[in-house]
PDB file of C-alpha atoms in Angstrom:
ATOM      1  CA  GLY A 394      92.629 155.136 201.326  1.00 80.00           C
ATOM      2  CA  ASP A 395      90.937 152.560 199.443  1.00 86.00           C
ATOM      3  CA  SER A 396      93.344 149.504 198.903  1.00 91.00           C
ATOM      4  CA  VAL A 397      93.758 145.994 197.168  1.00 94.00           C
ATOM      5  CA  THR A 398      95.583 143.020 198.611  1.00 95.00           C
ATOM      6  CA  GLN A 399      95.972 139.894 196.961  1.00 93.00           C
ATOM      7  CA  MET A 400      97.676 136.557 197.320  1.00 87.00           C
ATOM      8  CA  GLU A 401     101.002 136.521 195.849  1.00 84.00           C
ATOM      9  CA  GLY A 402     102.224 134.313 193.057  1.00 85.00           C
ATOM     10  CA  PRO A 403     103.666 133.047 191.182  1.00 93.00           C
ATOM     11  CA  VAL A 404     100.914 130.226 191.009  1.00 96.00           C
ATOM     12  CA  THR A 405     101.308 126.910 189.350  1.00 97.00           C
ATOM     13  CA  LEU A 406      98.787 124.122 188.822  1.00 97.00           C
ATOM     14  CA  SER A 407      97.782 121.565 186.324  1.00 97.00           C
ATOM     15  CA  GLU A 408      95.895 121.261 183.816  1.00 97.00           C
ATOM     16  CA  GLU A 409      92.127 121.085 185.130  1.00 96.00           C
ATOM     17  CA  ALA A 410      92.978 121.632 188.790  1.00 97.00           C
ATOM     18  CA  PHE A 411      90.884 123.995 191.117  1.00 97.00           C
ATOM     19  CA  LEU A 412      91.709 127.691 191.005  1.00 97.00           C
ATOM     20  CA  THR A 413      91.400 130.502 193.828  1.00 97.00           C
ATOM     21  CA  ILE A 414      93.132 133.787 193.975  1.00 97.00           C
ATOM     22  CA  ASN A 415      92.525 135.249 197.038  1.00 97.00           C
ATOM     23  CA  CYS A 416      91.603 138.993 197.250  1.00 97.00           C
ATOM     24  CA  THR A 417      90.211 141.297 199.934  1.00 97.00           C
ATOM     25  CA  TYR A 418      89.804 144.726 200.268  1.00 96.00           C
ATOM     26  CA  THR A 419      89.719 148.267 202.379  1.00 94.00           C
ATOM     27  CA  ALA A 420      87.400 151.024 201.263  1.00 90.00           C
ATOM     28  CA  THR A 421      85.384 153.874 202.815  1.00 83.00           C
ATOM     29  CA  GLY A 422      82.344 152.959 201.032  1.00 80.00           C
ATOM     30  CA  TYR A 423      80.215 150.438 198.565  1.00 82.00           C
ATOM     31  CA  PRO A 424      83.042 150.015 195.908  1.00 89.00           C
ATOM     32  CA  SER A 425      82.704 147.952 192.539  1.00 91.00           C
ATOM     33  CA  LEU A 426      84.982 145.090 192.583  1.00 94.00           C
ATOM     34  CA  PHE A 427      87.026 143.404 189.381  1.00 95.00           C
ATOM     35  CA  TRP A 428      88.860 140.806 188.060  1.00 97.00           C
ATOM     36  CA  TYR A 429      91.110 141.457 185.355  1.00 96.00           C
ATOM     37  CA  VAL A 430      93.571 139.224 183.332  1.00 96.00           C
ATOM     38  CA  GLN A 431      96.761 140.153 181.317  1.00 94.00           C
ATOM     39  CA  TYR A 432      98.115 137.480 178.608  1.00 93.00           C
ATOM     40  CA  PRO A 433     101.208 138.126 178.215  1.00 87.00           C
ATOM     41  CA  GLY A 434     102.508 140.768 175.798  1.00 82.00           C
ATOM     42  CA  GLU A 435      98.704 142.350 175.789  1.00 85.00           C
ATOM     43  CA  GLY A 436      97.098 145.228 178.203  1.00 87.00           C
ATOM     44  CA  LEU A 437      94.712 144.089 180.878  1.00 92.00           C
ATOM     45  CA  GLN A 438      91.044 142.760 179.822  1.00 92.00           C
ATOM     46  CA  LEU A 439      88.139 143.003 182.030  1.00 93.00           C
ATOM     47  CA  LEU A 440      87.430 139.298 182.967  1.00 96.00           C
ATOM     48  CA  LEU A 441      84.508 139.559 185.384  1.00 96.00           C
ATOM     49  CA  LYS A 442      82.580 142.219 187.907  1.00 94.00           C
ATOM     50  CA  ALA A 443      80.393 142.759 190.713  1.00 94.00           C
ATOM     51  CA  THR A 444      78.451 145.696 191.469  1.00 90.00           C
ATOM     52  CA  LYS A 445      77.270 145.101 194.822  1.00 89.00           C
ATOM     53  CA  ALA A 446      77.343 142.765 197.882  1.00 92.00           C
ATOM     54  CA  ASP A 447      76.536 139.434 197.621  1.00 95.00           C
ATOM     55  CA  ASP A 448      76.577 139.702 193.582  1.00 95.00           C
ATOM     56  CA  LYS A 449      78.900 136.984 191.615  1.00 97.00           C
ATOM     57  CA  GLY A 450      80.397 138.310 188.648  1.00 97.00           C
ATOM     58  CA  SER A 451      81.488 135.033 186.182  1.00 97.00           C
ATOM     59  CA  ASN A 452      82.621 134.795 182.610  1.00 97.00           C
ATOM     60  CA  LYS A 453      84.819 131.833 180.882  1.00 95.00           C
ATOM     61  CA  GLY A 454      84.285 129.594 183.541  1.00 97.00           C
ATOM     62  CA  PHE A 455      85.958 132.108 186.174  1.00 98.00           C
ATOM     63  CA  GLU A 456      83.486 133.012 189.330  1.00 98.00           C
ATOM     64  CA  ALA A 457      83.929 135.460 192.294  1.00 98.00           C
ATOM     65  CA  THR A 458      81.416 136.681 194.655  1.00 98.00           C
ATOM     66  CA  TYR A 459      81.154 139.930 196.501  1.00 96.00           C
ATOM     67  CA  ARG A 460      81.305 139.186 200.303  1.00 96.00           C
ATOM     68  CA  LYS A 461      81.070 142.435 201.867  1.00 93.00           C
ATOM     69  CA  GLU A 462      81.085 140.956 205.317  1.00 94.00           C
ATOM     70  CA  THR A 463      84.483 139.716 204.736  1.00 95.00           C
ATOM     71  CA  THR A 464      85.778 142.341 202.537  1.00 95.00           C
ATOM     72  CA  SER A 465      86.747 139.676 199.853  1.00 97.00           C
ATOM     73  CA  PHE A 466      86.082 138.977 196.221  1.00 98.00           C
ATOM     74  CA  HIS A 467      88.135 135.804 195.783  1.00 98.00           C
ATOM     75  CA  LEU A 468      88.552 134.266 192.224  1.00 98.00           C
ATOM     76  CA  GLU A 469      87.444 130.492 191.158  1.00 98.00           C
ATOM     77  CA  LYS A 470      87.698 128.207 188.938  1.00 98.00           C
ATOM     78  CA  GLY A 471      87.075 124.414 188.515  1.00 97.00           C
ATOM     79  CA  SER A 472      89.077 123.376 185.994  1.00 96.00           C
ATOM     80  CA  VAL A 473      91.844 125.365 184.496  1.00 97.00           C
ATOM     81  CA  GLN A 474      93.722 125.252 181.503  1.00 97.00           C
ATOM     82  CA  VAL A 475      96.793 126.026 179.724  1.00 96.00           C
ATOM     83  CA  SER A 476      95.541 128.787 178.334  1.00 96.00           C
ATOM     84  CA  ASP A 477      94.333 130.341 181.349  1.00 97.00           C
ATOM     85  CA  SER A 478      98.349 131.491 182.277  1.00 97.00           C
ATOM     86  CA  ALA A 479      98.771 134.670 182.666  1.00 96.00           C
ATOM     87  CA  VAL A 480      98.691 137.760 185.356  1.00 95.00           C
ATOM     88  CA  TYR A 481      95.238 138.114 187.040  1.00 97.00           C
ATOM     89  CA  PHE A 482      94.641 141.653 189.183  1.00 95.00           C
ATOM     90  CA  CYS A 483      92.056 142.463 191.713  1.00 96.00           C
ATOM     91  CA  ALA A 484      90.502 145.747 191.636  1.00 94.00           C
ATOM     92  CA  LEU A 485      88.108 148.074 193.074  1.00 92.00           C
ATOM     93  CA  SER A 486      86.167 151.128 191.716  1.00 88.00           C
ATOM     94  CA  ASP A 487      86.151 154.596 193.897  1.00 74.00           C
ATOM     95  CA  ARG A 488      83.602 157.147 192.743  1.00 64.00           C
ATOM     96  CA  GLY A 489      85.654 160.224 193.353  1.00 52.00           C
ATOM     97  CA  PHE A 490      86.476 163.469 191.592  1.00 48.00           C
ATOM     98  CA  GLY A 491      83.333 162.546 189.400  1.00 49.00           C
ATOM     99  CA  ASN A 492      84.787 159.742 187.836  1.00 53.00           C
ATOM    100  CA  GLU A 493      85.418 156.198 188.247  1.00 63.00           C
ATOM    101  CA  LYS A 494      89.146 155.625 190.381  1.00 76.00           C
ATOM    102  CA  LEU A 495      90.175 151.948 189.917  1.00 86.00           C
ATOM    103  CA  THR A 496      92.415 150.968 192.579  1.00 89.00           C
ATOM    104  CA  PHE A 497      94.955 147.216 191.566  1.00 91.00           C
ATOM    105  CA  GLY A 498      96.356 144.923 193.701  1.00 92.00           C
ATOM    106  CA  THR A 499      99.690 143.561 192.261  1.00 91.00           C
ATOM    107  CA  GLY A 500      98.929 141.107 190.370  1.00 92.00           C
ATOM    108  CA  THR A 501      99.651 137.080 190.509  1.00 95.00           C
ATOM    109  CA  ARG A 502     100.759 135.042 188.133  1.00 94.00           C
ATOM    110  CA  LEU A 503      99.325 131.950 187.213  1.00 97.00           C
ATOM    111  CA  THR A 504     100.901 129.481 184.816  1.00 96.00           C
ATOM    112  CA  ILE A 505      98.954 126.396 184.393  1.00 97.00           C
ATOM    113  CA  ILE A 506     101.055 123.407 183.175  1.00 96.00           C
ATOM    114  CA  PRO A 507      99.596 120.241 180.847  1.00 94.00           C
TER     115      PRO A 507
ATOM    116  CA  GLU B 669      90.883 149.396 164.444  1.00 62.00           C
ATOM    117  CA  THR B 670      88.790 148.757 167.387  1.00 77.00           C
ATOM    118  CA  GLY B 671      89.455 149.332 170.675  1.00 92.00           C
ATOM    119  CA  VAL B 672      92.324 151.186 172.764  1.00 95.00           C
ATOM    120  CA  THR B 673      95.368 150.904 170.376  1.00 95.00           C
ATOM    121  CA  GLN B 674      99.040 152.418 171.773  1.00 97.00           C
ATOM    122  CA  THR B 675     101.897 153.431 169.937  1.00 97.00           C
ATOM    123  CA  PRO B 676     104.993 152.417 169.903  1.00 97.00           C
ATOM    124  CA  ARG B 677     104.453 149.039 171.344  1.00 95.00           C
ATOM    125  CA  HIS B 678     108.561 148.884 172.716  1.00 96.00           C
ATOM    126  CA  LEU B 679     110.488 151.812 172.926  1.00 95.00           C
ATOM    127  CA  VAL B 680     114.206 152.559 173.775  1.00 95.00           C
ATOM    128  CA  MET B 681     115.582 156.011 174.706  1.00 91.00           C
ATOM    129  CA  GLY B 682     118.651 157.707 176.352  1.00 89.00           C
ATOM    130  CA  MET B 683     117.630 159.896 179.678  1.00 87.00           C
ATOM    131  CA  THR B 684     118.633 163.175 177.589  1.00 87.00           C
ATOM    132  CA  ASN B 685     115.798 162.019 174.830  1.00 87.00           C
ATOM    133  CA  LYS B 686     112.683 163.516 174.102  1.00 93.00           C
ATOM    134  CA  LYS B 687     109.633 161.360 172.850  1.00 94.00           C
ATOM    135  CA  SER B 688     105.950 160.566 173.402  1.00 97.00           C
ATOM    136  CA  LEU B 689     103.753 157.483 173.775  1.00 97.00           C
ATOM    137  CA  LYS B 690     100.373 158.231 171.531  1.00 98.00           C
ATOM    138  CA  CYS B 691      97.139 156.333 172.404  1.00 98.00           C
ATOM    139  CA  GLU B 692      93.673 156.194 170.633  1.00 97.00           C
ATOM    140  CA  GLN B 693      90.308 154.683 171.469  1.00 96.00           C
ATOM    141  CA  HIS B 694      87.711 153.701 169.351  1.00 95.00           C
ATOM    142  CA  LEU B 695      85.064 153.080 171.781  1.00 95.00           C
ATOM    143  CA  GLY B 696      83.468 156.636 171.663  1.00 94.00           C
ATOM    144  CA  HIS B 697      84.588 156.948 175.267  1.00 93.00           C
ATOM    145  CA  ASN B 698      85.220 160.223 176.836  1.00 91.00           C
ATOM    146  CA  ALA B 699      87.689 159.807 179.515  1.00 91.00           C
ATOM    147  CA  MET B 700      90.995 158.442 179.141  1.00 93.00           C
ATOM    148  CA  TYR B 701      93.782 157.560 181.975  1.00 93.00           C
ATOM    149  CA  TRP B 702      97.764 156.546 181.707  1.00 95.00           C
ATOM    150  CA  TYR B 703      99.485 154.272 184.127  1.00 94.00           C
ATOM    151  CA  LYS B 704     102.715 152.935 184.840  1.00 94.00           C
ATOM    152  CA  GLN B 705     103.399 148.999 185.440  1.00 92.00           C
ATOM    153  CA  SER B 706     106.338 147.950 187.367  1.00 89.00           C
ATOM    154  CA  ALA B 707     107.156 144.628 188.439  1.00 82.00           C
ATOM    155  CA  LYS B 708     106.048 143.506 191.805  1.00 76.00           C
ATOM    156  CA  LYS B 709     104.178 146.815 192.074  1.00 82.00           C
ATOM    157  CA  PRO B 710     100.299 147.609 191.871  1.00 82.00           C
ATOM    158  CA  LEU B 711      99.522 149.312 188.678  1.00 88.00           C
ATOM    159  CA  GLU B 712     100.012 153.394 189.296  1.00 89.00           C
ATOM    160  CA  LEU B 713      97.158 155.912 187.586  1.00 90.00           C
ATOM    161  CA  MET B 714      99.234 158.404 186.654  1.00 92.00           C
ATOM    162  CA  PHE B 715      96.790 160.886 184.831  1.00 91.00           C
ATOM    163  CA  VAL B 716      93.125 161.233 184.417  1.00 90.00           C
ATOM    164  CA  TYR B 717      91.411 163.574 181.465  1.00 90.00           C
ATOM    165  CA  SER B 718      87.672 163.389 181.409  1.00 85.00           C
ATOM    166  CA  LEU B 719      85.721 165.595 178.347  1.00 77.00           C
ATOM    167  CA  GLU B 720      89.500 166.668 177.462  1.00 73.00           C
ATOM    168  CA  GLU B 721      90.226 167.702 181.110  1.00 77.00           C
ATOM    169  CA  ARG B 722      93.145 166.793 183.270  1.00 77.00           C
ATOM    170  CA  VAL B 723      90.646 165.884 186.448  1.00 73.00           C
ATOM    171  CA  GLU B 724      93.646 163.764 188.130  1.00 72.00           C
ATOM    172  CA  ASN B 725      97.717 164.281 188.116  1.00 71.00           C
ATOM    173  CA  ASN B 726      99.116 161.690 191.052  1.00 71.00           C
ATOM    174  CA  SER B 727     102.279 163.666 192.117  1.00 81.00           C
ATOM    175  CA  VAL B 728     103.731 162.268 188.435  1.00 90.00           C
ATOM    176  CA  PRO B 729     107.159 164.141 187.785  1.00 92.00           C
ATOM    177  CA  SER B 730     107.268 166.769 185.412  1.00 91.00           C
ATOM    178  CA  ARG B 731     109.349 164.394 183.106  1.00 94.00           C
ATOM    179  CA  PHE B 732     106.282 163.241 182.105  1.00 95.00           C
ATOM    180  CA  SER B 733     103.728 165.288 180.316  1.00 93.00           C
ATOM    181  CA  PRO B 734     100.107 164.270 179.057  1.00 93.00           C
ATOM    182  CA  GLU B 735      98.237 165.623 176.110  1.00 94.00           C
ATOM    183  CA  CYS B 736      94.526 165.391 175.244  1.00 93.00           C
ATOM    184  CA  PRO B 737      93.872 166.957 172.057  1.00 92.00           C
ATOM    185  CA  ASN B 738      90.247 165.516 171.839  1.00 92.00           C
ATOM    186  CA  SER B 739      88.265 162.455 173.306  1.00 90.00           C
ATOM    187  CA  SER B 740      89.949 160.004 170.769  1.00 94.00           C
ATOM    188  CA  HIS B 741      93.118 160.475 171.426  1.00 96.00           C
ATOM    189  CA  LEU B 742      95.841 160.926 174.553  1.00 96.00           C
ATOM    190  CA  PHE B 743      99.846 161.301 174.476  1.00 97.00           C
ATOM    191  CA  LEU B 744     102.362 161.233 177.200  1.00 97.00           C
ATOM    192  CA  HIS B 745     105.146 163.307 176.184  1.00 97.00           C
ATOM    193  CA  LEU B 746     108.692 162.262 177.702  1.00 95.00           C
ATOM    194  CA  HIS B 747     111.919 164.194 178.688  1.00 93.00           C
ATOM    195  CA  THR B 748     114.802 163.376 180.766  1.00 93.00           C
ATOM    196  CA  LEU B 749     113.672 160.335 182.219  1.00 93.00           C
ATOM    197  CA  GLN B 750     115.362 158.478 184.724  1.00 93.00           C
ATOM    198  CA  PRO B 751     116.122 154.568 184.018  1.00 93.00           C
ATOM    199  CA  GLU B 752     114.030 153.997 187.206  1.00 93.00           C
ATOM    200  CA  ASP B 753     111.257 155.353 184.645  1.00 95.00           C
ATOM    201  CA  SER B 754     111.573 152.075 182.317  1.00 95.00           C
ATOM    202  CA  ALA B 755     107.942 150.223 182.690  1.00 95.00           C
ATOM    203  CA  LEU B 756     105.227 149.272 180.878  1.00 94.00           C
ATOM    204  CA  TYR B 757     103.181 152.642 179.888  1.00 97.00           C
ATOM    205  CA  LEU B 758      99.256 151.690 179.649  1.00 96.00           C
ATOM    206  CA  CYS B 759      96.466 153.599 178.837  1.00 96.00           C
ATOM    207  CA  ALA B 760      92.560 153.327 179.341  1.00 95.00           C
ATOM    208  CA  SER B 761      89.530 154.591 178.190  1.00 94.00           C
ATOM    209  CA  SER B 762      86.229 154.340 179.566  1.00 92.00           C
ATOM    210  CA  GLN B 763      82.897 156.219 179.467  1.00 90.00           C
ATOM    211  CA  GLU B 764      82.384 158.715 182.702  1.00 79.00           C
ATOM    212  CA  GLY B 765      79.969 157.379 185.570  1.00 74.00           C
ATOM    213  CA  SER B 766      81.488 153.829 184.561  1.00 80.00           C
ATOM    214  CA  PRO B 767      83.518 151.892 186.154  1.00 79.00           C
ATOM    215  CA  GLU B 768      84.799 149.865 183.518  1.00 85.00           C
ATOM    216  CA  GLN B 769      87.867 150.653 182.097  1.00 90.00           C
ATOM    217  CA  PHE B 770      89.402 149.510 178.358  1.00 92.00           C
ATOM    218  CA  PHE B 771      92.694 149.038 177.963  1.00 94.00           C
ATOM    219  CA  GLY B 772      95.372 149.415 175.273  1.00 95.00           C
ATOM    220  CA  PRO B 773      98.207 146.792 175.013  1.00 93.00           C
ATOM    221  CA  GLY B 774     101.111 149.138 176.575  1.00 95.00           C
ATOM    222  CA  THR B 775     104.041 150.436 175.785  1.00 96.00           C
ATOM    223  CA  ARG B 776     107.241 149.080 176.829  1.00 95.00           C
ATOM    224  CA  LEU B 777     109.491 151.801 177.763  1.00 96.00           C
ATOM    225  CA  THR B 778     113.768 151.176 178.250  1.00 95.00           C
ATOM    226  CA  VAL B 779     115.367 154.103 179.672  1.00 94.00           C
ATOM    227  CA  LEU B 780     119.036 153.209 179.325  1.00 91.00           C
TER     228      LEU B 780
END
């Protein structure tokens, strides 16, 4: 079945540092890929997405590129801020059962210190 | 209200209690989902409703009983839960055919 593997946290960085959170996936077809973010006390919010190979999703300074050859969708940001502290989830969608089904990774907790 | 709302935000219940979680979406979507989020585990999809019909039930114990009276509302009825059922329960909605799901803030459930 489909699966998502993302780097275990927690990750702690200083403000303005470069961020990479690794994500790799296993899927039988050609899924869409997502990064969701969960701020403390809130539900998940879609951060960015990519629907086909070589697409780059971007939002709020974050980027991720759909790499079919390495089955990866790593999240990057050039200069993180304290407000980026949250849990980040990589996910893929599988068009089964007539509806979109999301498979999530375990999440990576990111803490940014001033 | 906008987006997806969930009530209550926090719930503490004993193992013999009966309670219900409520989810409401204000986005005009036609599919709704219940997820369970436990520490150090991936989100677990519990139930999917599409056009008010249950289309998926991921081997969830019968002590969890979903109800979808219309496309905007989703309930999760709880009875005789176990301490290991303590978790954050998230509701989400989407437009059928679209991969993007919108999540509510969740209900933090503690079973004593």
